[in-house]
Coordinates of C-alpha atoms and ligand atoms in Angstrom, one line a residue:
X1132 CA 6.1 3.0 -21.5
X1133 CA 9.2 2.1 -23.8
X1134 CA 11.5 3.2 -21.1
X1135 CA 14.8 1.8 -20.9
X1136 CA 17.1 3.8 -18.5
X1137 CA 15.4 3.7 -14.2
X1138 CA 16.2 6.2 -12.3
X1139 CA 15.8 6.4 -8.2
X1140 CA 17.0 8.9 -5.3
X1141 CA 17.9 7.0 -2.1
X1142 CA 18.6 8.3 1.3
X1143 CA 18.9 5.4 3.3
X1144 CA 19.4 3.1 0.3
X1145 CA 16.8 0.5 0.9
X1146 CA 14.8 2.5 -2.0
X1147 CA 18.1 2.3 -3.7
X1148 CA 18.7 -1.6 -3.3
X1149 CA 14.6 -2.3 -4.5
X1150 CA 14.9 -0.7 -7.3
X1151 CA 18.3 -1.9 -8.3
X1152 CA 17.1 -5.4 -7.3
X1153 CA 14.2 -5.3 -10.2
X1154 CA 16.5 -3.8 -12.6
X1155 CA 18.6 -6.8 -12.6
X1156 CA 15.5 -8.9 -12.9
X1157 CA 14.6 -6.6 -15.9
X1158 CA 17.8 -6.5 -17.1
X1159 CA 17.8 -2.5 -17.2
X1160 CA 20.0 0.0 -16.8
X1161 CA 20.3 1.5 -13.1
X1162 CA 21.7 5.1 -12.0
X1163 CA 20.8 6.0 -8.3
X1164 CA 21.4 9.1 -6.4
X1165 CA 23.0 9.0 -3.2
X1166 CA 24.4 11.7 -0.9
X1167 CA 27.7 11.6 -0.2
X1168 CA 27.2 11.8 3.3
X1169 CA 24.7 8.9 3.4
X1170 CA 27.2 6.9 0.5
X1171 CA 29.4 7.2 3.5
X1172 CA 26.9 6.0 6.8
X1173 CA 25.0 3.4 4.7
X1174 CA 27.8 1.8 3.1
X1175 CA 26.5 -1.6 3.6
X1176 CA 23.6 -0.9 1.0
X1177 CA 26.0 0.9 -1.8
X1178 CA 28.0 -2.4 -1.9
X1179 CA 24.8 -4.2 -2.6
X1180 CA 23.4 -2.0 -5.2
X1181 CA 26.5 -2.1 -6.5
X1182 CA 26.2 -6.2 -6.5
X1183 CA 22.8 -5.8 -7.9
X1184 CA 24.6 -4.1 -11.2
X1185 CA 23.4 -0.8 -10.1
X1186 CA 25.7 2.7 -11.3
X1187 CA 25.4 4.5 -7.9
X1188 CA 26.0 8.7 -8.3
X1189 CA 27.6 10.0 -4.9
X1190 CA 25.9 13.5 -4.6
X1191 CA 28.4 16.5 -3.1
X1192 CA 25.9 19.3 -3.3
X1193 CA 24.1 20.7 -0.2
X1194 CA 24.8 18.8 3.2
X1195 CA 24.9 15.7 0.3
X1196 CA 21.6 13.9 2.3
X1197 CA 18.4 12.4 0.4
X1198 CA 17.5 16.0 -0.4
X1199 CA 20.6 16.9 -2.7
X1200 CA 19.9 13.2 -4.3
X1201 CA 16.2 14.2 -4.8
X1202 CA 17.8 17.4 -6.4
X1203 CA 19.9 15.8 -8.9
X1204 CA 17.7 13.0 -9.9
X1205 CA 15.4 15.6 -10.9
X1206 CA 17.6 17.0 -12.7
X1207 CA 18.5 13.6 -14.4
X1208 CA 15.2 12.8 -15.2
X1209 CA 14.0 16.6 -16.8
X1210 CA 17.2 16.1 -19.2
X1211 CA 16.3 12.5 -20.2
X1212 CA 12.0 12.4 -20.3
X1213 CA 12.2 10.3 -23.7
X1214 CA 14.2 7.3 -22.0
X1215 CA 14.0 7.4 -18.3
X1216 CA 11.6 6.6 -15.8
X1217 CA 12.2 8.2 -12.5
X1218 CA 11.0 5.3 -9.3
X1219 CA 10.7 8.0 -6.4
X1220 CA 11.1 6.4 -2.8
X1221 CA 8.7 8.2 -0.8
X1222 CA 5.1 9.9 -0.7
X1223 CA 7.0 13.2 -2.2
X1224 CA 7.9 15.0 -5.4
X1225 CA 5.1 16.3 -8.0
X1226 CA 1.7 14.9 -8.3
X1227 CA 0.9 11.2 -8.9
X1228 CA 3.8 10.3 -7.2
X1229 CA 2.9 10.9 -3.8
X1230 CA -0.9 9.2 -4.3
X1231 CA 0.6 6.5 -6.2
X1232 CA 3.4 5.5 -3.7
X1233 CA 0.8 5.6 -0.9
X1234 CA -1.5 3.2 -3.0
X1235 CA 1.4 0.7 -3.8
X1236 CA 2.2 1.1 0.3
X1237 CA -0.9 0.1 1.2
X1238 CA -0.3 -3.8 0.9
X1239 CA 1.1 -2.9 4.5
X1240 CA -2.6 -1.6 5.9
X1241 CA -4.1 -4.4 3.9
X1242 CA -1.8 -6.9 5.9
X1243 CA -2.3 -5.4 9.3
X1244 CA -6.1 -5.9 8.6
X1245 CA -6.6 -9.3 7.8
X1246 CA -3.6 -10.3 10.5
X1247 CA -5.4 -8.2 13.2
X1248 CA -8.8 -9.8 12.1
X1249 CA -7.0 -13.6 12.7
X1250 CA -5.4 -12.4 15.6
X1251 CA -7.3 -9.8 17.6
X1252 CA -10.5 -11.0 16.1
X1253 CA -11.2 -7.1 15.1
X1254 CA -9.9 -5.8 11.8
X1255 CA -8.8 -1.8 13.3
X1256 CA -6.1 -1.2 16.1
X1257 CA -7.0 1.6 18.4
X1258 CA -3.3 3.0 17.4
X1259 CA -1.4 3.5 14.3
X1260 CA 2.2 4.0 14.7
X1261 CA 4.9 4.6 12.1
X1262 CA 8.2 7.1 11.4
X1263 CA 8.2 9.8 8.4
X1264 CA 10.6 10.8 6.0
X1265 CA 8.8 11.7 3.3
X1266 CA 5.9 9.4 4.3
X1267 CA 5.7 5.8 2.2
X1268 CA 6.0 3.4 5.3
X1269 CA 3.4 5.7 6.9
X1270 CA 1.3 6.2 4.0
X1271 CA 1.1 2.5 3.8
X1272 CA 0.8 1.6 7.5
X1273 CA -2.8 3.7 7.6
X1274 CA -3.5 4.3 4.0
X1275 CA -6.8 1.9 4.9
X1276 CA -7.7 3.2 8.0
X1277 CA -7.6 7.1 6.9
X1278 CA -11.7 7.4 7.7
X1279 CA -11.5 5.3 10.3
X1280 CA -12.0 7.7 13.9
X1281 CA -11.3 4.8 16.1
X1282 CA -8.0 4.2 15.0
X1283 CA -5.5 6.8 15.9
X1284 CA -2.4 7.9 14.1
X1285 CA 0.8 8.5 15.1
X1286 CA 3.7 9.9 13.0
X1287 CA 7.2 10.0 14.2
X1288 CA 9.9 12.6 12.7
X1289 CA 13.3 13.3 13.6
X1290 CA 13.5 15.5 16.3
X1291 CA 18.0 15.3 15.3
X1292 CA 19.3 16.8 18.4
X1293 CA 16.4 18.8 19.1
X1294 CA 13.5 20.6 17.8
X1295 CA 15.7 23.8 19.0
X1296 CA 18.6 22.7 18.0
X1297 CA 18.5 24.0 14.6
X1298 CA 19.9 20.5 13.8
X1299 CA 16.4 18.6 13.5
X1300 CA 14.4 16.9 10.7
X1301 CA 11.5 18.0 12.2
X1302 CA 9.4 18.9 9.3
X1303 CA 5.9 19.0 10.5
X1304 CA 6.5 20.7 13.7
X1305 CA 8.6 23.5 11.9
X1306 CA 7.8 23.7 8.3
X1307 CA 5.7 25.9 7.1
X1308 CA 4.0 25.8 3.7
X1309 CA 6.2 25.8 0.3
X1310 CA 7.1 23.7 -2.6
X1311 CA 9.7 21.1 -2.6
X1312 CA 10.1 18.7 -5.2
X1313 CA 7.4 19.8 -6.9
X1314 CA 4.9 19.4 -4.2
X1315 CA 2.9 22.1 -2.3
X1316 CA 3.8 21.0 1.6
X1317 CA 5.5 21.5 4.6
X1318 CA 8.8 22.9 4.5
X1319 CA 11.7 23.8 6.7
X1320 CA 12.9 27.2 5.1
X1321 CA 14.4 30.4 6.5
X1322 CA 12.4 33.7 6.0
X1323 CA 13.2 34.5 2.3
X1324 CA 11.8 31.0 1.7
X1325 CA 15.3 29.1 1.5
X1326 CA 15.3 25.3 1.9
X1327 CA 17.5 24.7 5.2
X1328 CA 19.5 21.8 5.7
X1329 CA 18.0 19.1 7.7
X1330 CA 19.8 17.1 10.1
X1331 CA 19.0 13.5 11.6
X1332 CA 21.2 10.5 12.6
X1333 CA 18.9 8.0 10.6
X1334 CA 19.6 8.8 6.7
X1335 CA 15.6 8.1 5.4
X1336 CA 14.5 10.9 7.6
X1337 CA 17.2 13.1 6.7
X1338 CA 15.0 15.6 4.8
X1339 CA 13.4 19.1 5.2
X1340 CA 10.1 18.7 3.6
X1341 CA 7.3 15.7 4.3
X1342 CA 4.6 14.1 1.8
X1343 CA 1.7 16.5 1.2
X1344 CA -1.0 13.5 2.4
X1345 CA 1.1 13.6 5.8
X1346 CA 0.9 17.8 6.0
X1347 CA -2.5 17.4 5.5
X1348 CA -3.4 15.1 8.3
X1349 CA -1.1 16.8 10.9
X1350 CA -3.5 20.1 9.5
X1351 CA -6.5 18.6 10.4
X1352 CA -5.8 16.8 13.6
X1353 CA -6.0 13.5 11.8
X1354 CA -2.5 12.5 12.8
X1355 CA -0.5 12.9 16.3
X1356 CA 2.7 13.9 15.2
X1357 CA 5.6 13.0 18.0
X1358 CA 9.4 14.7 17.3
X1359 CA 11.7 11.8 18.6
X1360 CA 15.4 12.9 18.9
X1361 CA 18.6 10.7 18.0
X1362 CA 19.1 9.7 21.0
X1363 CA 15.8 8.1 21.9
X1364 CA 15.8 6.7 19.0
X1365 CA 19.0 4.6 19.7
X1366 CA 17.6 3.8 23.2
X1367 CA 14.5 2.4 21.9
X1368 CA 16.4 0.4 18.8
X1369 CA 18.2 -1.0 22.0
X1370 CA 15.1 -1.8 24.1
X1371 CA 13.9 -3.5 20.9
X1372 CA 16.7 -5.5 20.3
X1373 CA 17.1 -6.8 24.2
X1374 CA 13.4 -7.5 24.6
X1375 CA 12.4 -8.9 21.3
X1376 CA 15.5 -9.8 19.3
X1377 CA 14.4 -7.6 16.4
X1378 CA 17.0 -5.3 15.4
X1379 CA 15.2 -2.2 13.8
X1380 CA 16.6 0.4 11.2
X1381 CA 17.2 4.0 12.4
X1382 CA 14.5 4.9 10.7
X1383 CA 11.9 2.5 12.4
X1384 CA 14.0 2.9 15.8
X1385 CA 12.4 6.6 16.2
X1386 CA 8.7 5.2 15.9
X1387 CA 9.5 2.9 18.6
X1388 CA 11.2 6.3 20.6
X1389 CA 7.2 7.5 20.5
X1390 CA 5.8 4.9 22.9
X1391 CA 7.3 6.5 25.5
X1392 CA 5.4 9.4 24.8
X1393 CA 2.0 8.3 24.4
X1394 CA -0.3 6.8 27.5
X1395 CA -2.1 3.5 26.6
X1396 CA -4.4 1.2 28.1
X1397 CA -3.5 -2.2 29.0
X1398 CA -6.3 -3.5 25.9
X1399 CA -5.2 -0.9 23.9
X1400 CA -4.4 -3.1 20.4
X1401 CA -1.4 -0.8 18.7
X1402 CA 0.7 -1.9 15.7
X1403 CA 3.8 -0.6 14.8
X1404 CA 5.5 -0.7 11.9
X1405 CA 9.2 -2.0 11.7
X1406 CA 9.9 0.0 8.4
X1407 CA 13.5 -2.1 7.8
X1408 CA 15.7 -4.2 9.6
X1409 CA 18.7 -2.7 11.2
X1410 CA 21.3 -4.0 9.5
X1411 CA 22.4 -1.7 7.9
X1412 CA 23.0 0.4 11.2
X1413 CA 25.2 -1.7 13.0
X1414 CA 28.4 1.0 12.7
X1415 CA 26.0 3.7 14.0
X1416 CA 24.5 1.5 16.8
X1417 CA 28.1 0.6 17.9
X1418 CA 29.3 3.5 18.7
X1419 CA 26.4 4.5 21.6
X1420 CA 26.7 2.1 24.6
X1421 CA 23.5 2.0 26.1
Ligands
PLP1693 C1 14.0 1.6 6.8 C2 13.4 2.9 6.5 N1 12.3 3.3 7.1 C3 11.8 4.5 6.8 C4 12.3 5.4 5.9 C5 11.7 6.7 5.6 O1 11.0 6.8 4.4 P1 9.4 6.9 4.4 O2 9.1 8.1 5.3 O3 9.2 7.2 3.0 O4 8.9 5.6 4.8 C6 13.4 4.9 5.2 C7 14.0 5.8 4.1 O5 15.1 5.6 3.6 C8 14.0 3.7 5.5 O6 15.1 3.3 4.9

């Protein structure tokens, strides 16, 4: 495309660090967007971008989350269209984007097939499971099982401190249709059709709106979609840790907090995705003793 400058928005940074790890390989120039708040709580992953030769832009506007980054990598990339080439994180922002992130996902729901196909010697689970912040680990996760009734999905969002609270991430329980980004979705706004600040603990599902493919499932009864608050989401990054030696992300930690919510079988088959390892959390982790 002759570009030369990338672009990227980052909430938790892990979209950050990818894209700052193939512009070193490329040898290109690297700005990334980062709220100041989430500069601050996922400090481990500004260091590496950083490392990986990466310029990254602390944000200040808004409540400086992935949503103020969005904003101003938009803004970076309307004032630069001849040079740059903007690598969104998630299933959001204007059309391709959000099909062609879900496509490049879907190595994920090509894995889980041919592993459940070795393993449980059937190709579909009977559940789905996966957390959403704008939707790219989820998209993934069931982009090959989205006509397929037996398998059933299940989205995870940040419930914050409570659906009630007013402090949530909540989107597809308490959006309601406008445009963010540039896409036609669910959004958490106020009545003159404002954009209200989200809040989570995990910074990749800090944000107010949620892919259109993932609106549009939770419309037609396609996906379950399960608010899990911060604090069952520690709990179950915990439980994870003790019984399996798998310390999640924050992000993934609140799909795990939905299994507690859900009744299975005992031969129910249900996969899971672990969207990140929890590295990155270890500050945050610290400070709840479970
Ligand atoms: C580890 C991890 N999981 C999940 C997410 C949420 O993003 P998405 O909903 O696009 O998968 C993020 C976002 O930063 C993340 O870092």
């Amino acid at each position: 495309m002759g570009k030369t400058r990338i672009i990227a928005e980052t909430g938790a940074g892990q979209h950050g660090v990818a894209t700052a790890t193939v512009c070193a390989l490329m040898n290109m120039e690297c700005i990334v967007y980062m709220g100041k708040t989430d500069v601050e709580r996922q400090h481990i992953n500004v260091e590496k971008m950083k490392m990986l030769g990466a310029t990254v832009i602390p944000v200040t506007s808004g409540n400086m989350t992935l949503k103020d980054a969005t904003n101003e990598a938009i803004r970076d990339w309307c004032c630069h269209p001849a040079d740059t080439y903007y690598i969104i994180g998630s299933t959001v922002g204007p059309h391709p984007y959000p099909d062609m992130v879900a496509r490049l996902q879907s190595v994920i729901s090509e894995e889980i097939k041919k592993q459940l196909a070795e393993k449980e010697g059937r190709d579909y689970p009977d559940y789905l499971i996966a957390c959403v912040g704008g939707g790219s680990n989820a998209a993934g996760t069931i982009y090959h099982y989205l006509d397929d009734e037996r398998v059933r999905i299940v989205l995870a969002e940040a419930g914050g401190k409570g659906v009630e609270t007013g402090q949530t991430a909540a989107t597809i329980q308490l959006g309601k249709m406008g445009i963010i980004h540039g896409a036609r979705t669910f959004v958490i706004q106020d009545e003159d059709g404002q954009i209200e600040e989200p809040y989570s603990i995990s910074a990749g599902l800090d944000y107010p709106g949620i892919g259109p493919i993932h609106a549009n499932l939770a419309s037609q009864h396609r996906a379950t979609v399960l608010a899990v608050n911060d604090d069952e989401a520690i709990e179950a990054a915990y439980e994870l840790t003790k019984l399996e030696g798998i310390i999640p992300a924050l992000e993934s930690a609140h799909a795990l907090g939905a299994l507690k919510k859900l009744k299975f079988n005992p031969e129910d088959v249900v996969v899971l995705t672990v969207s990140g390892r929890g590295d990155k959390d270890i500050e945050t982790y610290l400070k709840f003793t479970i």
